[in-house]
Coordinates of C-alpha atoms in Angstrom, one line a residue:
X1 CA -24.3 2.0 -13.9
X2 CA -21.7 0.3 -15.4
X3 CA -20.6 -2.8 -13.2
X4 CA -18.9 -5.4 -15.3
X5 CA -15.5 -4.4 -14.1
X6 CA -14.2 -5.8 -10.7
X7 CA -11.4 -4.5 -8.8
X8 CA -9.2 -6.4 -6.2
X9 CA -7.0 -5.6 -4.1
X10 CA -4.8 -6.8 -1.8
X11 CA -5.2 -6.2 2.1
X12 CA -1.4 -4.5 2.2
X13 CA -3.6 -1.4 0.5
X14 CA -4.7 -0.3 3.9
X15 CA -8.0 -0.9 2.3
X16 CA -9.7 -2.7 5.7
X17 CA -9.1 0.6 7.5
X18 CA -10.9 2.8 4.9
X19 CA -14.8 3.7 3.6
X20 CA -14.5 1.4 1.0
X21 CA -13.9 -2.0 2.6
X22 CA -17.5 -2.9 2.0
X23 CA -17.6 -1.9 -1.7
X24 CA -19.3 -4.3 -3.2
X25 CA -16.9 -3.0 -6.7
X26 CA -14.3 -4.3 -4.5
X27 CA -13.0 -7.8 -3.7
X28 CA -9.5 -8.0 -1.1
X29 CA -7.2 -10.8 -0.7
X30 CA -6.2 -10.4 2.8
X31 CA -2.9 -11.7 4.1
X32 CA -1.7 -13.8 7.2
X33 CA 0.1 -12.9 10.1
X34 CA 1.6 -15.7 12.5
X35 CA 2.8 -15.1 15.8
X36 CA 3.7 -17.9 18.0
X37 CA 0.4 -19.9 17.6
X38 CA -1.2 -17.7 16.6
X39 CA -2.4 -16.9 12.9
X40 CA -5.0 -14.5 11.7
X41 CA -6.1 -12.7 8.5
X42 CA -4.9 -8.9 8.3
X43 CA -7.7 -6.4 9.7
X44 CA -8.6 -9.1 12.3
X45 CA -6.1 -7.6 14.8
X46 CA -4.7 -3.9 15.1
X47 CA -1.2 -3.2 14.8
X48 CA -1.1 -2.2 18.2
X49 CA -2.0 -5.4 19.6
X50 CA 0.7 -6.9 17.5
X51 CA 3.0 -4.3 18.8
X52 CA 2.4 -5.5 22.1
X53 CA 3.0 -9.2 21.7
X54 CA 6.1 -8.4 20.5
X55 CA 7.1 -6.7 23.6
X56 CA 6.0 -9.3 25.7
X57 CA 7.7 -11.8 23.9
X58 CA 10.6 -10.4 22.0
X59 CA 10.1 -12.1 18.5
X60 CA 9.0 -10.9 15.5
X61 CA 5.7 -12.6 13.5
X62 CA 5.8 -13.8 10.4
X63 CA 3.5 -13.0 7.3
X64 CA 2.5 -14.5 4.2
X65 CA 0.5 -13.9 1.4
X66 CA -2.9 -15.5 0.0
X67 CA -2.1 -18.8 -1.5
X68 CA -2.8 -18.9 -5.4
X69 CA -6.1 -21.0 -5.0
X70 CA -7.7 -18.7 -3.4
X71 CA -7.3 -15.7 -5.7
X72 CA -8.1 -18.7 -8.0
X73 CA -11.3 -19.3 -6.3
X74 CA -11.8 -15.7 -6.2
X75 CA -11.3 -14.9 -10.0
X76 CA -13.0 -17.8 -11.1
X77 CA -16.2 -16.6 -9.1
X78 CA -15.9 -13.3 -10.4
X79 CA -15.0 -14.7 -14.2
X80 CA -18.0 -17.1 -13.9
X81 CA -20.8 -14.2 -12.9
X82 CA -19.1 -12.5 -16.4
X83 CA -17.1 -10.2 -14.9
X84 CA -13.8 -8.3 -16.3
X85 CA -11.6 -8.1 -13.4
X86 CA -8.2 -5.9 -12.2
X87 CA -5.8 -6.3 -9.7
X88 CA -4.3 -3.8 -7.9
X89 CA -1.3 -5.3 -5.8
X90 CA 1.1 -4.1 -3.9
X91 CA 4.6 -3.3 -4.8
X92 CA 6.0 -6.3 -6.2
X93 CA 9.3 -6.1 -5.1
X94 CA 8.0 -5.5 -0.9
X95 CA 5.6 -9.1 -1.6
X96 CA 5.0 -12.1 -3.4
X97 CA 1.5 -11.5 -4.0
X98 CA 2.0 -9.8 -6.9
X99 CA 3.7 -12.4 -9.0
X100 CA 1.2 -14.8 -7.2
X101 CA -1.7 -12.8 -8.6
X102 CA 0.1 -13.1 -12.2
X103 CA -0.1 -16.9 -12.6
X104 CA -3.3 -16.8 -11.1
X105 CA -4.5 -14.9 -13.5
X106 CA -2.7 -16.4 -16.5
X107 CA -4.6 -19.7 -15.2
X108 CA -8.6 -17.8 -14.9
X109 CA -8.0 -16.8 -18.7
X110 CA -6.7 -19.8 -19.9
X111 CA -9.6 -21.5 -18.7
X112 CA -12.2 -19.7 -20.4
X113 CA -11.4 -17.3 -23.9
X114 CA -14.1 -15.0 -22.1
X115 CA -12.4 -14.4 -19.2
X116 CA -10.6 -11.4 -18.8
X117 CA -8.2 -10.5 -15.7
X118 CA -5.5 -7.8 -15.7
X119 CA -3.1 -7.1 -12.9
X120 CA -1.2 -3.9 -12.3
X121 CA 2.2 -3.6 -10.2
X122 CA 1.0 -0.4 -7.9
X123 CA 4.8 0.0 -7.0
X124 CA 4.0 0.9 -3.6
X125 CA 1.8 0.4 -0.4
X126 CA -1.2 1.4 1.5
X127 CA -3.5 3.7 1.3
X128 CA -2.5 5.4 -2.1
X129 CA -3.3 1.5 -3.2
X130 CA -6.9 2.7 -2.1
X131 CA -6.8 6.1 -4.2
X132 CA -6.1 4.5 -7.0
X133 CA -8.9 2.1 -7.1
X134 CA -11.2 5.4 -6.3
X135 CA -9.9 6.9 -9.2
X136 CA -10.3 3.4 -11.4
X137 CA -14.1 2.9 -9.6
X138 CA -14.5 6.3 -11.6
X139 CA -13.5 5.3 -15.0
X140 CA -15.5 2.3 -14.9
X141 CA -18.6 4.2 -13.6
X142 CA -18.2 6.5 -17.0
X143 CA -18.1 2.9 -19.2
X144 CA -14.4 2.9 -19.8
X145 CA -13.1 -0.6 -21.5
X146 CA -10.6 -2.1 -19.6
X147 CA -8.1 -1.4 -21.7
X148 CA -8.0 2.3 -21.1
X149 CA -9.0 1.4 -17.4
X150 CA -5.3 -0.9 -17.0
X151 CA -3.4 2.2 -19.2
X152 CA -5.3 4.6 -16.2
X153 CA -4.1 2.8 -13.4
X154 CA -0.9 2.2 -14.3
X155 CA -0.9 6.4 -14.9
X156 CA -1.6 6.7 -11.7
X157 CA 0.6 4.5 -10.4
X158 CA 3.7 6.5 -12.2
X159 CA 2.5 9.2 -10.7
X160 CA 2.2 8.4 -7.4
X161 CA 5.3 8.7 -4.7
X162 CA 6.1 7.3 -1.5
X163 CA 8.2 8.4 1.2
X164 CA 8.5 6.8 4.5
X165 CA 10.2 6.5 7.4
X166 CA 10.3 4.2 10.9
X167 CA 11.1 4.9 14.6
X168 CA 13.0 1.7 15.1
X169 CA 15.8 -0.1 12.5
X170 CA 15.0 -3.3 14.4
X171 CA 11.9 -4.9 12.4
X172 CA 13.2 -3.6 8.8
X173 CA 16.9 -5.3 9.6
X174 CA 15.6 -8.4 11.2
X175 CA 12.7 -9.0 8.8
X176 CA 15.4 -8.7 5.5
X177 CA 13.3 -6.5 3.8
X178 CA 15.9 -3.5 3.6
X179 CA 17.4 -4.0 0.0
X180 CA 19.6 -1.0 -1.0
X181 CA 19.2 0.5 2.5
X182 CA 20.7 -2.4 4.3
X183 CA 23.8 0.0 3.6
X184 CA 22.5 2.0 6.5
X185 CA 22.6 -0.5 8.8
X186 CA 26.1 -0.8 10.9
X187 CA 27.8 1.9 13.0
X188 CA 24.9 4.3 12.1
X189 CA 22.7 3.6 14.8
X190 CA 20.0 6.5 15.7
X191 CA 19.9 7.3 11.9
X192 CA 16.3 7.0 10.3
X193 CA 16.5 7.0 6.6
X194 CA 13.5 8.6 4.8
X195 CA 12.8 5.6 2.0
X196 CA 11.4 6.2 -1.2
X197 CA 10.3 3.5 -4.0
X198 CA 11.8 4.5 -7.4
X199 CA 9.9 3.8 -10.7
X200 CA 10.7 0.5 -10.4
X201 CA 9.3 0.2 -6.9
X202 CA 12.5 -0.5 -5.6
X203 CA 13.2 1.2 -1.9
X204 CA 16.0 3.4 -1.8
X205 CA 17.4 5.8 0.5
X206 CA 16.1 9.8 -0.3
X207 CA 17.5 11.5 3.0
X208 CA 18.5 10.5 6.2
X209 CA 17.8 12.3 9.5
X210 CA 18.9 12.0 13.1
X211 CA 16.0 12.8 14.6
X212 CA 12.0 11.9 14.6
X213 CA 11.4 15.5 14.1
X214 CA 13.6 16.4 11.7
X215 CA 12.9 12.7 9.7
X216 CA 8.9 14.4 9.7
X217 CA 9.8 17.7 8.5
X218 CA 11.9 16.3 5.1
X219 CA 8.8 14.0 4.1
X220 CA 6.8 17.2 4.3
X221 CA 9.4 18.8 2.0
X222 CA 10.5 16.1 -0.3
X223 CA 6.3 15.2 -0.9
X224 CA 5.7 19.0 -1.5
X225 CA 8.5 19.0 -3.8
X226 CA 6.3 16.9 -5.9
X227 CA 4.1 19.6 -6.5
X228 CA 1.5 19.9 -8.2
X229 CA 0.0 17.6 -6.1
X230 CA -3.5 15.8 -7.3
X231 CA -3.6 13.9 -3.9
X232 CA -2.4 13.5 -0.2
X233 CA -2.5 10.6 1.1
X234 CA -0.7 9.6 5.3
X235 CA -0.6 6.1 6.6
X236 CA 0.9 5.1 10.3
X237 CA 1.5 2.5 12.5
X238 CA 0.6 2.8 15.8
X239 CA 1.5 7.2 15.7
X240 CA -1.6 8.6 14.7
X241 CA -0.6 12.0 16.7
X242 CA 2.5 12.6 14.0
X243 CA 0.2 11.1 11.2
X244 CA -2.5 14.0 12.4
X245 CA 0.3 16.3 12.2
X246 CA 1.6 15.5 8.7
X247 CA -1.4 15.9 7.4
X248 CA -2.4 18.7 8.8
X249 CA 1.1 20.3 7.5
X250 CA 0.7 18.9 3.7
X251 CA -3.3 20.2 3.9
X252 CA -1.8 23.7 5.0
X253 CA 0.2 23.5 1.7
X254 CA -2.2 22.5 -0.6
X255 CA -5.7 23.6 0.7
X256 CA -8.5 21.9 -1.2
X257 CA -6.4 18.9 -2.5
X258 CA -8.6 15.8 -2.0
X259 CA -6.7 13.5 1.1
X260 CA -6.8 9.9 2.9
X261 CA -5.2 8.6 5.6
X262 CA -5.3 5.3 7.3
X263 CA -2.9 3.0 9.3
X264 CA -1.1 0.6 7.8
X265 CA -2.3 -2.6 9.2
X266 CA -0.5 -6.0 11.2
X267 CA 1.0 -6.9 7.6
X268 CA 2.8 -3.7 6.9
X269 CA 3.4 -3.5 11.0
X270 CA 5.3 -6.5 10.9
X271 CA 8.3 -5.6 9.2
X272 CA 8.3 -1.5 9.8
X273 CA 7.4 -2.1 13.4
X274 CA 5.9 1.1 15.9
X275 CA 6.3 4.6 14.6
X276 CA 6.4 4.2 11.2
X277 CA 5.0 6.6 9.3
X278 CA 4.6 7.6 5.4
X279 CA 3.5 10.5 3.3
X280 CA 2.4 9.2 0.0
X281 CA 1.4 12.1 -3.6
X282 CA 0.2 11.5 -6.6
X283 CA 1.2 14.1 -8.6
X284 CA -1.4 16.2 -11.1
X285 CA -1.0 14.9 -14.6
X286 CA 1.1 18.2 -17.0

């Protein structure tokens, strides 16, 4: 087996609500939501429960990321037992924690000419986060360097779409995460725009719908339009009957194509509040 290859992730991959939360391979840097008085590390409460503090109390929590000693801490553990590590972070233009993860790493291999930490810009969120570190875990196990490991992820990640959409405008618009959709936001209400991240990982508006149905049915046609399709993967927060749904739809399509599906944790919860829901491909390679 070939194990001198690390992979870490952080907690915005939906990782905590999959099979491989307790890979050893795998080390996660989990983030912080606050509520009130309240603080606690994602996968330590569901997004449900955060939904309903919210309704009891009107306000929105706050999140951060991990601060740059601990990934510190964490790479300089996993440097000093001679490992070769790589980062797989969420999209860098949603978080921080990607350009936090960058100068961490800048200071692990300046501190030893051995050490040896890469981080890729995944250019999205959730649970296709997880697929690609599956796919990574793979190479490794076949003795890949990690060269050819960093040029495989980022493949994967330029293959990889996202489309998304949310039940409410609310936590998007009062969070000031909307970007190039803020446009939306005015004398539109009842719109729900279906957002995609572009190669950059930029959000930016693909369709928009005026209904939850018909908002569903276009991510099921813009993700099969991706087609051929080398995975399926369906994240939700706090809807896991339209997230059964979607997948079952997308698996009708494309029978046999491997799938994973997850929610999207109290991070991701915080700023795309109740009902959101997204539909993520990676497309087979021509």
């Amino acid at each position: 087996m070939f194990d001198d290859i690390q992979v870490v992730l952080d907690s915005v991959s939906s990782v905590l609500d999959t099979e491989w939360k307790d890979d050893p391979r795998i080390d996660v840097l989990r983030l912080v939501t606050r509520h009130g008085d309240l603080e606690w590390r994602d996968g330590d409460k569901s997004e449900d429960e955060l939904f309903e503090m919210i309704e009891k109390t009107g306000v929105l929590p706050k999140t951060s990321q991990p601060s740059i000693g601990e990934m510190i801490e964490l790479l300089t553990r996993l440097t000093d037992a001679g490992k070769k590590v790589i980062m797989l972070m969420c999209d860098s233009t949603l978080s921080g924690t990607y350009a936090t993860a960058c100068m961490a790493a800048k200071d692990v291999n300046k501190a030893r000419k051995s050490n040896d930490v890469r981080v890729v810009d995944c250019k999205t969120c959730s649970v296709p986060i997880v697929g690609i570190a599956k796919c990574v875990l793979e190479e490794i196990e076949k003795g890949t360097t990690i060269d050819e490991v960093e040029a495989y992820a980022n493949d994967c990640v330029d293959r990889t779409e996202t489309y998304f959409t949310v039940d409410t405008l609310e936590y998007l618009h009062k969070g000031g995460r909307i970007g190039k959709i803020g446009v939306l936001f005015g004398n539109i209400f009842g719109i729900r725009p279906i957002i995609h991240t572009d190669e950059n990982g930029v959000l930016e508006v693909a369709d928009k719908c005026r209904s939850r149905k018909k908002s569903l049915k276009r991510i099921i046609e813009l993700s099969c339009a991706c087609a051929p399709i080398e995975e399926i993967y369906v994240a939700n927060g706090g809807c896991q009957e339209d997230a059964d749904n979607l997948l079952n739809q997308m698996k009708e399509q494309f029978p046999g194509v491997p799938f994973m599906q997850s929610k999207i944790g109290s991070v991701l919860a915080a700023h795309l509040g109740p009902g959101c829901i997204g539909c993520f491909v990676r497309r087979r390679k021509s």
